[in-house]
């Protein structure tokens, strides 16, 4: 089995793509007010829920630092002012205007592939002229530079994907220059770093698996890193950072690949920790784990006791893909991927593994009394599996459920309050897991910190599915 990015094939694909909200088509000769409002909409409004049909990075259409209405209002209020400038200022403005005219000529070559695209491009051209005027008046206007970069980037998206013209790459290159200028003037402009990284990524994708593409992907990852440093609470930036690393790992020499892949895993996981129902990051984490399992098998590398086996990687991959499908069952890419990996789940459970647990009813038992035993996780909860050797009667407890003639730890999903890693001197040494419930905390110890990450994610995601009312979908996946 191989990782594929072809939507028609039932293979694993990157699930991050963008689809903009269809805009009303303006009249053939719109009024100035209508054009102004349409331009604001084109630059400002966020995109709708995305569909994962093609592996494209999503543009951040969130907060904007400078609106079209504000710009035009400022231009109008400034009319007639500073009509006489020193020669040096006039010379600088002339140089800026010449550069701007060259960019405008580039934008004017874009027409759009259909009526909607042509309508949108007219709006973008209108916006570009206003931003060009603002920059000609004040080359230090970082807000106008940033918004003009957005217009250039949107115009590049309007170029036909089948076109052999260099216009798309040229527009993206100009957008990158504007982002560079804007961030030079205002180094804390995190939105600019984020969208700049997307523009670089789009340029890299046009170059395949070349050395030039490798350098561009490296630049993109650096800009995503800067965006996250300036705005850590951005799951979309973390997800796109992971995607860029995933693309980079396919180009670099084999000796560098493992490190980059594991870094990508950490970015997807960090995105999920910020937004538990972020199905794109969940799905992308599944694809990168699947690819890691494939590479491990293909290279025939030996796996020591501390490393995760290919079979376990496949199982982890299947968990994330199953959860992504449960959250968005209508997404065909997720459905296709699930058909490929469902058999890799430990059915009829979502996850099976080992945790070290205290005797039921005695959370402060001596460390020597804690025993390693099997646990299973499904849509209903986490259940300890007690072997015949371990069967014995213990006092009842909130976490103890009858299991034949013995008691075992069981945590029902609706009872969960929070799940987290923990480190406490009262616990046995190792990777501590704390599951806080409405009845009180339950402490367990994972076999390793890497194993702990898998347990924390799986339990959180099962709870997220419960909270989103998707339990029936998950139950259908694991029970058939």
PDB file of N, CA, C and O in Angstrom, residues 168-201:
ATOM      1  N   UNK A 168       1.119  32.994 -12.615  1.00  0.00           N
ATOM      2  CA  UNK A 168       0.797  32.560 -11.245  1.00  0.00           C
ATOM      3  C   UNK A 168       2.017  32.644 -10.341  1.00  0.00           C
ATOM      4  O   UNK A 168       1.958  33.212  -9.246  1.00  0.00           O
ATOM      5  N   UNK A 169       3.132  32.100 -10.799  1.00  0.00           N
ATOM      6  CA  UNK A 169       4.344  32.130  -9.991  1.00  0.00           C
ATOM      7  C   UNK A 169       4.832  33.557  -9.807  1.00  0.00           C
ATOM      8  O   UNK A 169       5.308  33.929  -8.725  1.00  0.00           O
ATOM      9  N   UNK A 170       4.716  34.382 -10.856  1.00  0.00           N
ATOM     10  CA  UNK A 170       5.164  35.777 -10.755  1.00  0.00           C
ATOM     11  C   UNK A 170       4.329  36.545  -9.739  1.00  0.00           C
ATOM     12  O   UNK A 170       4.860  37.355  -8.961  1.00  0.00           O
ATOM     13  N   UNK A 171       3.011  36.313  -9.733  1.00  0.00           N
ATOM     14  CA  UNK A 171       2.136  36.966  -8.755  1.00  0.00           C
ATOM     15  C   UNK A 171       2.496  36.542  -7.341  1.00  0.00           C
ATOM     16  O   UNK A 171       2.545  37.366  -6.418  1.00  0.00           O
ATOM     17  N   UNK A 172       2.736  35.249  -7.152  1.00  0.00           N
ATOM     18  CA  UNK A 172       3.106  34.757  -5.819  1.00  0.00           C
ATOM     19  C   UNK A 172       4.448  35.321  -5.379  1.00  0.00           C
ATOM     20  O   UNK A 172       4.641  35.660  -4.203  1.00  0.00           O
ATOM     21  N   UNK A 173       5.375  35.436  -6.328  1.00  0.00           N
ATOM     22  CA  UNK A 173       6.679  36.019  -5.997  1.00  0.00           C
ATOM     23  C   UNK A 173       6.526  37.475  -5.567  1.00  0.00           C
ATOM     24  O   UNK A 173       7.154  37.911  -4.590  1.00  0.00           O
ATOM     25  N   UNK A 174       5.694  38.229  -6.268  1.00  0.00           N
ATOM     26  CA  UNK A 174       5.453  39.621  -5.885  1.00  0.00           C
ATOM     27  C   UNK A 174       4.763  39.696  -4.524  1.00  0.00           C
ATOM     28  O   UNK A 174       5.061  40.580  -3.713  1.00  0.00           O
ATOM     29  N   UNK A 175       3.819  38.774  -4.277  1.00  0.00           N
ATOM     30  CA  UNK A 175       3.161  38.744  -2.967  1.00  0.00           C
ATOM     31  C   UNK A 175       4.182  38.517  -1.864  1.00  0.00           C
ATOM     32  O   UNK A 175       4.145  39.162  -0.805  1.00  0.00           O
ATOM     33  N   UNK A 176       5.118  37.597  -2.104  1.00  0.00           N
ATOM     34  CA  UNK A 176       6.173  37.325  -1.113  1.00  0.00           C
ATOM     35  C   UNK A 176       7.008  38.567  -0.841  1.00  0.00           C
ATOM     36  O   UNK A 176       7.385  38.842   0.303  1.00  0.00           O
ATOM     37  N   UNK A 177       7.290  39.345  -1.893  1.00  0.00           N
ATOM     38  CA  UNK A 177       8.066  40.578  -1.708  1.00  0.00           C
ATOM     39  C   UNK A 177       7.303  41.573  -0.827  1.00  0.00           C
ATOM     40  O   UNK A 177       7.894  42.228   0.034  1.00  0.00           O
ATOM     41  N   UNK A 178       5.991  41.671  -1.052  1.00  0.00           N
ATOM     42  CA  UNK A 178       5.186  42.599  -0.250  1.00  0.00           C
ATOM     43  C   UNK A 178       5.128  42.149   1.214  1.00  0.00           C
ATOM     44  O   UNK A 178       5.189  42.966   2.131  1.00  0.00           O
ATOM     45  N   UNK A 179       4.978  40.841   1.422  1.00  0.00           N
ATOM     46  CA  UNK A 179       4.975  40.334   2.803  1.00  0.00           C
ATOM     47  C   UNK A 179       6.323  40.610   3.471  1.00  0.00           C
ATOM     48  O   UNK A 179       6.384  40.958   4.657  1.00  0.00           O
ATOM     49  N   UNK A 180       7.393  40.441   2.716  1.00  0.00           N
ATOM     50  CA  UNK A 180       8.729  40.708   3.243  1.00  0.00           C
ATOM     51  C   UNK A 180       8.850  42.172   3.665  1.00  0.00           C
ATOM     52  O   UNK A 180       9.350  42.490   4.756  1.00  0.00           O
ATOM     53  N   UNK A 181       8.377  43.069   2.814  1.00  0.00           N
ATOM     54  CA  UNK A 181       8.435  44.502   3.130  1.00  0.00           C
ATOM     55  C   UNK A 181       7.561  44.833   4.340  1.00  0.00           C
ATOM     56  O   UNK A 181       7.962  45.606   5.225  1.00  0.00           O
ATOM     57  N   UNK A 182       6.367  44.244   4.387  1.00  0.00           N
ATOM     58  CA  UNK A 182       5.447  44.531   5.493  1.00  0.00           C
ATOM     59  C   UNK A 182       6.024  44.075   6.824  1.00  0.00           C
ATOM     60  O   UNK A 182       5.949  44.786   7.830  1.00  0.00           O
ATOM     61  N   UNK A 183       6.615  42.884   6.844  1.00  0.00           N
ATOM     62  CA  UNK A 183       7.174  42.359   8.104  1.00  0.00           C
ATOM     63  C   UNK A 183       8.470  43.066   8.481  1.00  0.00           C
ATOM     64  O   UNK A 183       8.835  43.096   9.659  1.00  0.00           O
ATOM     65  N   UNK A 184       9.164  43.627   7.482  1.00  0.00           N
ATOM     66  CA  UNK A 184      10.349  44.437   7.807  1.00  0.00           C
ATOM     67  C   UNK A 184       9.942  45.703   8.542  1.00  0.00           C
ATOM     68  O   UNK A 184      10.647  46.169   9.442  1.00  0.00           O
ATOM     69  N   UNK A 185       8.792  46.254   8.148  1.00  0.00           N
ATOM     70  CA  UNK A 185       8.286  47.464   8.798  1.00  0.00           C
ATOM     71  C   UNK A 185       7.614  47.158  10.134  1.00  0.00           C
ATOM     72  O   UNK A 185       7.677  47.968  11.057  1.00  0.00           O
ATOM     73  N   UNK A 186       6.955  45.998  10.217  1.00  0.00           N
ATOM     74  CA  UNK A 186       6.275  45.600  11.452  1.00  0.00           C
ATOM     75  C   UNK A 186       6.562  44.118  11.712  1.00  0.00           C
ATOM     76  O   UNK A 186       5.821  43.236  11.275  1.00  0.00           O
ATOM     77  N   UNK A 187       7.642  43.796  12.424  1.00  0.00           N
ATOM     78  CA  UNK A 187       8.072  42.406  12.610  1.00  0.00           C
ATOM     79  C   UNK A 187       7.096  41.537  13.405  1.00  0.00           C
ATOM     80  O   UNK A 187       7.260  40.320  13.438  1.00  0.00           O
ATOM     81  N   UNK A 188       6.089  42.141  14.032  1.00  0.00           N
ATOM     82  CA  UNK A 188       5.133  41.356  14.821  1.00  0.00           C
ATOM     83  C   UNK A 188       3.865  41.010  14.044  1.00  0.00           C
ATOM     84  O   UNK A 188       2.897  40.514  14.632  1.00  0.00           O
ATOM     85  N   UNK A 189       3.851  41.246  12.741  1.00  0.00           N
ATOM     86  CA  UNK A 189       2.655  41.014  11.926  1.00  0.00           C
ATOM     87  C   UNK A 189       2.542  39.516  11.605  1.00  0.00           C
ATOM     88  O   UNK A 189       2.913  39.063  10.528  1.00  0.00           O
ATOM     89  N   UNK A 190       1.976  38.751  12.539  1.00  0.00           N
ATOM     90  CA  UNK A 190       1.966  37.291  12.400  1.00  0.00           C
ATOM     91  C   UNK A 190       1.129  36.814  11.220  1.00  0.00           C
ATOM     92  O   UNK A 190       1.456  35.802  10.585  1.00  0.00           O
ATOM     93  N   UNK A 191       0.030  37.523  10.907  1.00  0.00           N
ATOM     94  CA  UNK A 191      -0.778  37.134   9.750  1.00  0.00           C
ATOM     95  C   UNK A 191       0.040  37.184   8.462  1.00  0.00           C
ATOM     96  O   UNK A 191      -0.148  36.359   7.569  1.00  0.00           O
ATOM     97  N   UNK A 192       0.941  38.151   8.371  1.00  0.00           N
ATOM     98  CA  UNK A 192       1.770  38.277   7.175  1.00  0.00           C
ATOM     99  C   UNK A 192       2.721  37.088   7.051  1.00  0.00           C
ATOM    100  O   UNK A 192       2.899  36.534   5.962  1.00  0.00           O
ATOM    101  N   UNK A 193       3.331  36.683   8.157  1.00  0.00           N
ATOM    102  CA  UNK A 193       4.223  35.518   8.114  1.00  0.00           C
ATOM    103  C   UNK A 193       3.449  34.263   7.705  1.00  0.00           C
ATOM    104  O   UNK A 193       3.945  33.428   6.934  1.00  0.00           O
ATOM    105  N   UNK A 194       2.235  34.138   8.217  1.00  0.00           N
ATOM    106  CA  UNK A 194       1.418  32.961   7.914  1.00  0.00           C
ATOM    107  C   UNK A 194       1.067  32.904   6.430  1.00  0.00           C
ATOM    108  O   UNK A 194       1.280  31.888   5.751  1.00  0.00           O
ATOM    109  N   UNK A 195       0.521  33.991   5.889  1.00  0.00           N
ATOM    110  CA  UNK A 195       0.137  34.002   4.481  1.00  0.00           C
ATOM    111  C   UNK A 195       1.354  33.987   3.556  1.00  0.00           C
ATOM    112  O   UNK A 195       1.289  33.451   2.447  1.00  0.00           O
ATOM    113  N   UNK A 196       2.421  34.568   4.001  1.00  0.00           N
ATOM    114  CA  UNK A 196       3.686  34.506   3.260  1.00  0.00           C
ATOM    115  C   UNK A 196       4.125  33.044   3.118  1.00  0.00           C
ATOM    116  O   UNK A 196       4.526  32.605   2.028  1.00  0.00           O
ATOM    117  N   UNK A 197       4.037  32.291   4.195  1.00  0.00           N
ATOM    118  CA  UNK A 197       4.403  30.868   4.151  1.00  0.00           C
ATOM    119  C   UNK A 197       3.530  30.106   3.151  1.00  0.00           C
ATOM    120  O   UNK A 197       4.008  29.214   2.441  1.00  0.00           O
ATOM    121  N   UNK A 198       2.245  30.452   3.092  1.00  0.00           N
ATOM    122  CA  UNK A 198       1.348  29.789   2.145  1.00  0.00           C
ATOM    123  C   UNK A 198       1.751  30.122   0.711  1.00  0.00           C
ATOM    124  O   UNK A 198       1.770  29.243  -0.166  1.00  0.00           O
ATOM    125  N   UNK A 199       2.082  31.375   0.453  1.00  0.00           N
ATOM    126  CA  UNK A 199       2.511  31.772  -0.890  1.00  0.00           C
ATOM    127  C   UNK A 199       3.782  31.031  -1.299  1.00  0.00           C
ATOM    128  O   UNK A 199       3.908  30.556  -2.435  1.00  0.00           O
ATOM    129  N   UNK A 200       4.719  30.910  -0.368  1.00  0.00           N
ATOM    130  CA  UNK A 200       5.957  30.168  -0.660  1.00  0.00           C
ATOM    131  C   UNK A 200       5.633  28.699  -0.922  1.00  0.00           C
ATOM    132  O   UNK A 200       6.184  28.072  -1.837  1.00  0.00           O
ATOM    133  N   UNK A 201       4.721  28.136  -0.133  1.00  0.00           N
ATOM    134  CA  UNK A 201       4.335  26.732  -0.318  1.00  0.00           C
ATOM    135  C   UNK A 201       3.719  26.509  -1.692  1.00  0.00           C
ATOM    136  O   UNK A 201       3.987  25.501  -2.350  1.00  0.00           O
TER     137      UNK A 201
END
